[in-house]
XYZ file of C-alpha atoms in Angstrom:
553
model
C 0.000 0.000 0.000
C 2.867 2.381 0.753
C 4.129 1.948 -2.790
C 0.756 3.034 -4.115
C 0.800 6.197 -2.035
C 4.313 7.307 -2.960
C 3.753 8.583 -6.530
C 0.982 10.928 -5.484
C 2.415 14.293 -4.414
C 0.994 16.133 -1.474
C 0.941 19.880 -1.752
C -0.217 20.971 1.661
C 1.182 20.518 5.152
C 3.903 18.092 6.142
C 4.290 14.862 4.194
C 3.306 12.806 7.233
C 0.137 14.798 7.888
C -0.865 14.715 4.229
C -0.293 10.964 4.068
C -2.470 10.470 7.130
C -5.291 12.456 5.512
C -5.486 10.207 2.470
C -4.532 6.945 4.226
C -8.044 5.700 5.197
C -9.376 6.317 1.699
C -6.477 4.531 0.026
C -6.592 1.621 2.453
C -10.315 1.083 1.847
C -9.864 1.357 -1.933
C -6.862 -0.993 -2.093
C -8.662 -3.490 0.137
C -11.756 -3.394 -2.077
C -9.723 -4.028 -5.229
C -7.561 -6.713 -3.609
C -10.591 -8.603 -2.286
C -12.205 -8.353 -5.731
C -9.100 -9.868 -7.345
C -9.017 -12.749 -4.867
C -11.294 -14.754 -7.143
C -12.404 -18.042 -5.606
C -9.932 -17.851 -2.738
C -12.370 -17.442 0.169
C -9.693 -17.505 2.849
C -7.551 -15.074 0.908
C -10.493 -12.696 0.508
C -11.263 -12.927 4.220
C -7.629 -12.326 5.132
C -7.347 -9.306 2.858
C -10.610 -7.876 4.198
C -9.671 -8.269 7.852
C -6.170 -6.889 7.261
C -7.648 -3.899 5.424
C -10.194 -3.223 8.166
C -7.496 -3.349 10.853
C -5.235 -1.055 8.809
C -8.164 1.336 8.323
C -8.774 1.447 12.075
C -5.083 2.067 12.774
C -4.995 4.894 10.223
C -8.055 6.541 11.753
C -6.644 6.256 15.273
C -3.435 7.874 14.012
C -5.465 10.711 12.484
C -7.373 11.180 15.727
C -4.224 11.538 17.795
C -1.628 13.144 15.565
C -3.927 15.532 13.714
C -6.659 16.347 16.258
C -6.161 15.291 19.872
C -2.424 15.423 20.636
C -1.203 18.530 22.514
C 0.770 19.672 19.462
C -1.774 18.467 16.888
C -2.500 20.958 14.080
C -6.253 20.375 14.392
C -6.709 20.315 10.630
C -4.707 18.943 7.699
C -5.271 18.768 3.956
C -4.201 16.731 0.961
C -4.247 18.292 -2.504
C -4.679 15.418 -4.949
C -2.073 15.502 -7.719
C -0.573 18.650 -6.238
C -3.311 20.833 -7.753
C -4.100 23.662 -5.339
C -7.608 24.590 -4.246
C -10.068 25.717 -5.388
C -9.363 24.030 -8.751
C -7.882 20.767 -7.512
C -9.469 18.019 -5.456
C -8.905 18.673 -1.766
C -9.197 16.169 1.058
C -9.570 17.665 4.543
C -9.330 16.160 8.007
C -10.379 18.155 11.070
C -12.052 17.342 14.356
C -15.474 16.847 12.746
C -14.404 14.493 9.978
C -12.060 12.605 12.344
C -14.907 12.016 14.804
C -17.067 10.617 12.013
C -14.274 8.429 10.654
C -13.772 6.940 14.106
C -17.386 5.818 14.267
C -17.112 4.248 10.818
C -13.864 2.444 11.663
C -15.321 0.870 14.818
C -18.629 -0.288 13.383
C -16.915 -1.296 10.137
C -14.545 -3.800 11.710
C -17.306 -5.147 13.980
C -19.611 -5.668 11.000
C -16.846 -7.321 8.991
C -15.905 -9.787 11.731
C -19.553 -10.674 12.220
C -19.977 -11.155 8.462
C -17.169 -13.710 8.322
C -19.118 -16.045 10.562
C -22.012 -16.427 8.136
C -19.892 -17.434 5.138
C -20.304 -18.975 2.633
C -23.919 -17.733 2.495
C -23.070 -14.037 2.341
C -20.104 -14.538 0.023
C -21.810 -16.957 -2.354
C -21.434 -14.523 -5.256
C -17.889 -13.542 -4.254
C -18.644 -9.844 -4.197
C -19.774 -9.345 -0.601
C -16.387 -8.233 0.704
C -15.465 -6.054 -2.295
C -18.848 -4.330 -1.976
C -18.313 -3.939 1.755
C -15.048 -2.097 1.223
C -16.378 -0.010 -1.671
C -19.130 1.087 0.714
C -16.383 2.081 3.144
C -14.631 3.945 0.315
C -17.752 6.004 -0.388
C -18.382 6.838 3.254
C -14.738 7.742 3.850
C -14.548 9.929 0.759
C -17.694 11.783 1.785
C -16.177 12.623 5.179
C -12.862 13.746 3.673
C -13.816 15.659 0.551
C -13.439 19.411 0.483
C -15.728 20.200 -2.437
C -19.396 19.688 -3.268
C -19.031 17.894 -6.584
C -16.830 15.202 -5.092
C -19.252 14.944 -2.188
C -21.803 13.960 -4.840
C -19.347 11.458 -6.334
C -18.643 9.789 -2.997
C -22.363 9.688 -2.230
C -22.853 7.748 -5.459
C -20.024 5.311 -4.680
C -21.574 4.682 -1.278
C -25.072 4.303 -2.687
C -24.133 1.911 -5.495
C -22.752 -0.541 -2.957
C -25.813 0.019 -0.757
C -28.186 -0.730 -3.648
C -26.594 -4.111 -4.217
C -26.595 -4.969 -0.530
C -30.299 -4.177 -0.175
C -31.018 -6.563 -3.075
C -28.376 -9.056 -1.956
C -30.584 -12.022 -1.040
C -32.575 -11.701 -4.274
C -36.011 -12.451 -2.805
C -39.267 -10.509 -3.358
C -38.733 -8.439 -0.197
C -35.205 -7.502 -1.258
C -36.195 -6.738 -4.859
C -39.045 -4.484 -3.789
C -36.929 -2.689 -1.198
C -34.085 -2.206 -3.685
C -36.485 -0.819 -6.299
C -37.779 1.869 -3.962
C -34.311 2.564 -2.617
C -32.886 3.030 -6.100
C -35.865 5.077 -7.313
C -35.743 7.505 -4.400
C -31.994 7.936 -4.560
C -31.997 8.475 -8.322
C -34.321 11.406 -7.728
C -32.127 12.562 -4.851
C -29.032 12.369 -7.046
C -30.710 14.466 -9.746
C -31.719 17.062 -7.148
C -28.190 17.000 -5.721
C -26.710 17.737 -9.149
C -29.276 20.471 -9.724
C -28.325 22.114 -6.441
C -24.597 21.774 -7.096
C -24.966 23.198 -10.597
C -27.041 26.082 -9.290
C -24.479 26.876 -6.601
C -21.673 26.895 -9.146
C -23.642 29.182 -11.464
C -24.402 31.502 -8.560
C -21.061 31.545 -6.740
C -18.503 30.374 -9.291
C -16.994 27.715 -7.033
C -17.714 24.310 -5.486
C -14.738 24.145 -3.140
C -16.220 24.384 0.360
C -13.546 26.722 1.709
C -13.774 28.944 -1.349
C -17.573 28.932 -1.127
C -17.379 29.946 2.507
C -15.072 32.859 1.695
C -17.210 34.053 -1.209
C -20.494 33.824 0.701
C -19.046 35.699 3.667
C -18.193 38.618 1.346
C -20.699 38.331 -1.495
C -20.364 41.931 -2.676
C -16.638 41.493 -3.285
C -17.328 38.559 -5.591
C -20.482 39.892 -7.257
C -22.704 37.244 -5.664
C -26.331 37.501 -4.615
C -26.528 35.274 -1.515
C -30.335 34.991 -1.488
C -30.584 32.286 -4.201
C -27.969 30.303 -2.284
C -30.514 29.734 0.495
C -32.982 28.146 -1.921
C -30.286 26.039 -3.558
C -29.053 24.904 -0.166
C -32.651 23.930 0.595
C -32.405 21.406 -2.251
C -29.202 20.001 -0.804
C -30.730 19.889 2.669
C -33.552 17.718 1.321
C -30.991 15.383 -0.284
C -29.009 15.082 2.944
C -32.241 14.455 4.863
C -32.972 11.564 2.490
C -29.545 10.068 3.180
C -30.055 10.483 6.922
C -33.578 9.048 6.792
C -35.339 12.041 8.316
C -39.115 12.404 7.988
C -40.677 12.958 5.427
C -37.963 11.115 3.498
C -37.812 8.083 5.773
C -40.016 5.580 3.978
C -37.098 3.712 2.374
C -35.509 2.861 5.724
C -37.766 0.079 7.116
C -37.758 -1.975 3.924
C -34.068 -1.412 3.145
C -32.860 -2.242 6.650
C -34.967 -5.405 6.760
C -33.899 -6.487 3.269
C -30.139 -6.042 3.714
C -28.083 -8.599 5.658
C -28.070 -7.596 9.353
C -24.316 -7.041 9.236
C -24.851 -4.472 6.471
C -27.879 -2.948 8.206
C -25.506 -2.255 11.106
C -23.209 -0.401 8.712
C -26.074 1.450 7.026
C -27.420 2.651 10.373
C -24.024 3.272 11.938
C -22.177 4.849 9.006
C -24.178 5.846 5.921
C -26.861 7.634 7.949
C -24.127 9.721 9.536
C -22.954 10.912 6.112
C -26.225 12.828 5.739
C -25.867 14.320 9.222
C -22.228 15.216 8.566
C -23.105 16.959 5.296
C -25.805 19.005 7.028
C -23.403 20.122 9.768
C -20.493 20.806 7.438
C -22.366 22.823 4.850
C -24.591 24.650 7.327
C -21.964 25.857 9.757
C -18.699 25.794 7.801
C -19.901 26.883 4.360
C -23.083 29.000 4.336
C -23.356 30.130 7.952
C -21.644 33.494 7.401
C -23.679 34.492 4.339
C -25.478 37.805 5.062
C -29.139 36.920 4.430
C -31.992 38.286 6.540
C -34.378 35.486 7.510
C -37.528 35.627 9.622
C -39.615 32.510 10.281
C -42.407 31.568 12.644
C -42.076 28.016 13.977
C -45.258 26.743 15.692
C -45.190 25.753 19.360
C -41.557 26.737 19.974
C -41.964 30.203 21.398
C -40.840 33.449 19.700
C -40.299 33.949 15.994
C -36.948 32.822 14.585
C -35.083 35.683 12.966
C -31.511 36.512 12.046
C -29.099 37.610 9.353
C -27.889 34.106 8.430
C -29.324 31.195 6.410
C -28.845 29.096 9.536
C -32.229 30.376 10.745
C -33.842 28.619 7.777
C -31.757 25.490 8.426
C -32.820 25.441 12.062
C -36.526 25.745 11.261
C -36.464 23.055 8.563
C -34.377 20.646 10.637
C -36.567 21.206 13.686
C -39.693 20.145 11.799
C -37.991 17.054 10.363
C -36.368 16.096 13.674
C -39.577 16.277 15.709
C -41.540 14.344 13.090
C -38.787 11.714 12.940
C -38.769 11.212 16.705
C -42.486 10.458 16.780
C -42.834 8.574 13.494
C -39.851 6.388 14.324
C -40.866 5.774 17.923
C -44.469 4.890 17.115
C -43.449 2.700 14.182
C -40.949 0.793 16.334
C -43.636 -0.049 18.886
C -45.574 -1.975 16.238
C -42.625 -3.870 14.703
C -43.109 -7.599 14.086
C -39.448 -8.572 13.935
C -36.328 -7.409 15.713
C -34.967 -5.722 12.595
C -38.253 -3.918 11.865
C -38.261 -2.470 15.385
C -34.643 -1.396 14.956
C -35.298 0.108 11.513
C -38.086 2.349 12.782
C -36.047 3.086 15.885
C -33.273 4.395 13.633
C -35.694 6.945 12.206
C -36.505 8.176 15.690
C -32.889 8.168 16.829
C -31.705 10.239 13.880
C -34.385 12.722 14.914
C -32.633 13.005 18.276
C -29.366 13.681 16.413
C -30.904 16.323 14.143
C -32.765 18.163 16.925
C -29.697 19.694 18.645
C -28.282 20.570 15.204
C -31.513 22.476 14.518
C -31.214 24.293 17.845
C -27.552 25.082 17.164
C -28.511 26.619 13.822
C -31.340 28.702 15.269
C -29.688 29.851 18.528
C -26.149 31.247 18.078
C -25.305 30.917 21.759
C -25.926 27.162 21.691
C -24.000 26.271 18.544
C -21.049 24.507 20.128
C -23.145 22.634 22.689
C -25.746 21.698 20.083
C -23.216 20.157 17.722
C -21.481 18.385 20.615
C -24.818 16.887 21.647
C -25.475 15.720 18.083
C -22.034 14.119 17.773
C -22.224 12.336 21.121
C -25.708 11.066 20.319
C -24.518 9.957 16.862
C -21.651 8.016 18.459
C -24.032 6.245 20.812
C -26.388 5.443 17.939
C -23.525 3.962 15.917
C -22.386 1.743 18.779
C -25.777 0.744 20.173
C -27.729 0.354 16.942
C -24.766 -1.352 15.310
C -24.654 -3.804 18.213
C -28.394 -4.468 18.004
C -28.368 -5.096 14.245
C -25.382 -7.422 14.606
C -27.344 -9.160 17.361
C -30.090 -9.785 14.783
C -27.520 -11.697 12.730
C -26.439 -13.667 15.795
C -30.057 -14.483 16.661
C -30.745 -15.643 13.097
C -27.628 -17.805 13.146
C -28.666 -19.351 16.459
C -32.405 -19.790 15.876
C -33.025 -19.366 12.142
C -35.492 -16.512 12.708
C -35.809 -12.978 14.029
C -39.626 -12.752 14.100
C -40.891 -11.757 17.528
C -43.716 -14.304 17.292
C -41.153 -17.114 16.933
C -38.829 -16.002 19.707
C -38.869 -15.943 23.494
C -36.567 -17.059 26.280
C -33.340 -16.188 24.494
C -31.875 -14.777 27.703
C -31.837 -18.252 29.249
C -30.678 -20.084 26.135
C -28.121 -17.589 24.774
C -26.937 -15.235 27.541
C -23.875 -14.291 25.481
C -26.264 -12.673 22.996
C -28.789 -11.459 25.559
C -26.394 -9.502 27.783
C -24.914 -7.326 24.982
C -28.392 -6.861 23.498
C -29.633 -5.655 26.883
C -26.740 -3.186 27.130
C -27.465 -1.873 23.631
C -31.154 -1.461 24.447
C -30.364 0.441 27.643
C -28.009 2.700 25.681
C -30.791 3.525 23.206
C -33.098 4.392 26.087
C -30.372 6.498 27.744
C -29.691 4.718 31.030
C -26.564 5.765 33.000
C -23.665 5.164 33.001
C -23.818 4.060 29.365
C -22.945 6.226 26.357
C -26.621 6.762 25.587
C -27.188 8.567 28.866
C -24.753 11.323 27.994
C -26.126 11.676 24.487
C -29.689 11.944 25.780
C -28.656 14.245 28.617
C -26.871 16.648 26.266
C -29.852 16.759 23.901
C -32.126 17.464 26.867
C -29.704 20.126 28.123
C -29.648 21.909 24.760
C -33.449 21.792 24.542
C -33.840 23.102 28.089
C -31.479 26.026 27.436
C -33.821 27.335 24.735
C -36.432 27.974 27.457
C -38.974 26.238 25.214
C -41.167 23.796 27.109
C -42.301 22.309 23.791
C -38.766 21.209 22.936
C -38.289 19.644 26.344
C -41.587 17.771 25.999
C -40.497 16.456 22.600
C -37.313 15.008 24.089
C -39.194 13.508 27.034
C -41.924 12.021 24.851
C -39.362 10.577 22.445
C -37.487 9.030 25.354
C -40.688 7.410 26.637
C -41.318 5.919 23.197
C -37.765 4.534 23.196
C -38.379 2.927 26.579
C -41.655 1.376 25.401
C -40.333 -0.269 22.238
C -37.068 -1.364 23.895
C -39.050 -3.014 26.698
C -41.395 -4.717 24.229
C -38.486 -5.969 22.161
C -36.722 -7.415 25.199
C -39.768 -9.103 26.692
C -40.929 -10.599 23.371
C -37.498 -11.904 22.315
C -35.404 -12.613 25.400
C -37.807 -12.995 28.297
C -40.387 -15.666 29.121
C -40.520 -19.346 28.159
C -38.306 -20.627 25.366
C -39.975 -21.012 21.989
C -39.290 -24.118 19.856
C -36.810 -22.168 17.729
C -34.959 -20.967 20.826
C -34.859 -24.407 22.485
C -32.522 -25.693 19.769
C -30.513 -22.472 19.368
C -26.740 -22.760 19.006
C -24.805 -19.548 19.634
C -21.895 -18.595 17.414
C -19.229 -17.553 19.886
C -17.334 -15.272 17.501
C -20.484 -13.278 16.766
C -21.168 -13.177 20.505
C -17.626 -11.921 21.128
C -18.162 -9.073 18.647
C -21.371 -8.138 20.464
C -19.579 -8.224 23.804
C -16.818 -5.961 22.467
C -19.380 -3.381 21.314
C -21.190 -3.620 24.656
C -17.910 -2.956 26.462
C -17.311 0.010 24.151
C -20.712 1.428 25.113
C -19.882 1.046 28.785
C -16.375 2.411 28.250
C -17.626 5.540 26.479
C -20.002 6.183 29.368
C -17.531 5.526 32.172
C -14.680 7.409 30.496
C -16.805 10.114 28.932
C -14.499 13.088 29.494
C -12.116 12.392 26.547
C -15.092 11.524 24.359
C -16.655 14.875 25.168
C -13.343 16.608 24.408
C -13.208 14.852 21.028
C -16.812 15.831 20.249
C -16.070 19.402 21.319
C -13.081 19.468 18.957
C -15.440 18.317 16.208
C -17.957 21.046 17.007
C -15.281 23.730 17.096
C -13.923 22.519 13.760
C -17.380 22.811 12.197
C -17.740 26.360 13.503
C -14.199 27.641 12.881
C -14.660 28.728 9.289
C -11.495 30.825 9.255
C -9.295 27.869 10.213
C -10.926 25.704 7.546
C -10.447 28.329 4.831
C -6.872 29.029 5.882
C -5.960 25.329 5.866
C -7.425 24.654 2.433
C -6.050 28.018 1.182
C -8.215 28.758 -1.844
C -7.310 31.594 -4.177
C -7.569 35.111 -2.755
C -8.304 36.560 -6.161
C -11.475 38.630 -6.205
C -13.570 39.014 -9.312
C -15.995 41.883 -9.727
C -18.204 39.989 -12.181
C -21.358 38.055 -11.390
C -21.115 34.733 -9.603
C -21.817 32.733 -12.710
C -18.908 34.305 -14.592
C -16.127 32.860 -12.385
């Protein structure tokens, strides 16, 4: 892999820092290609995949420490692909926000991969499971690293192409139907994404995020009218909401998550959902937040009218509506689920609402921006760990019993305690019980809501938490409690899958018990999202000012 990196010149920062920026992307890409070229060598493909996943995790940990968390860390580093400087070249950027997201992906990625190995040869019967897995990682990684909007679109498409195939992987009627709707919706989303990107380029003359931020902060100097940018960003916000699964764009989630293999559903919930959230945070606060646009909106039931001189007011109002609707639609849908994965799929809709709510508050209330983004990141981390664990538990339950339907289960706690105990920990984390990671995520969301002095927001958080408690309790009692069903009586637990679940459960406990460094990491991510000047300075786009219209650049 080192030999592949060497010919590519880095134009920004030290060689070591630049290499670290691109390392996760190259590792995932090389692993995907190597596993694809393994042919019929199952063991070789498994070995390459595991080695690549471990190398990816090591690279991300190195980024976290050397570029973000160490006392002398620069906080942000860039890689200019081919040595072409921004804003014309392709720029990859690592800062606290992207590093936090990459860490979540690295952890759930290796857990999902190790769990997948235990259900071979079924998953690998067409020999493209592992290559697709790593191409999915390539798309997610590229989306977190890219410094321009067009390549964000490209990485979205790489991620989605692998996702399409995974949703249809088993080839049955359920999978075919789910894949059809998934593809149809995302084709529309891709067209809207391109429309928004094209409109932004015509309006501003640039797609580099740092350059866009600079131009929108001083629109008169660049001959730009910032008002159309708000409408164009509205298109992108809808696209990102689709990726995140926010209401009213959530209807693909239940079918897709139930159709995909549970190990992939864990990755979809733990990683690809977060790409939509990341894009919302990055573009809202780093790119368009400083654009001088007067906005005044009345949001029902939240208190006074929202008003300000930034597009973030619009972002806050739109995200608030989607977040609240997601919390209730997801929570109520999860209560009626007939299988473990259907409960978890609807739960993911509600949980992403809890992630989006503090982002909405951060956008609408300037004094709560850092705390709001911190709350969203901490809650996103808990969702990745807990929901990833629970989806992987679905795979373990299927392996042990042959089913995941609630009507066919019962008494799993007595038959398979090595599955039951981690599942119980994951469920408690979703509910928000101390001292687990979910408690701090839920507490921070509640804290942000309470600081707005809006009783309606506090009631939303409380009501959503009650719904989480109800469906988590129902899921536990129907699957793990009570007398053993016939399917459970003959269950045989796969100990490697159980060990993966235990490791994730320990991670959930560890994040809760040792929360202080996690909070510091999340705070570094929030500050990176808000420090536009540092982002622009690191990427260093051209300072040249044109007096023509935005579309002439």
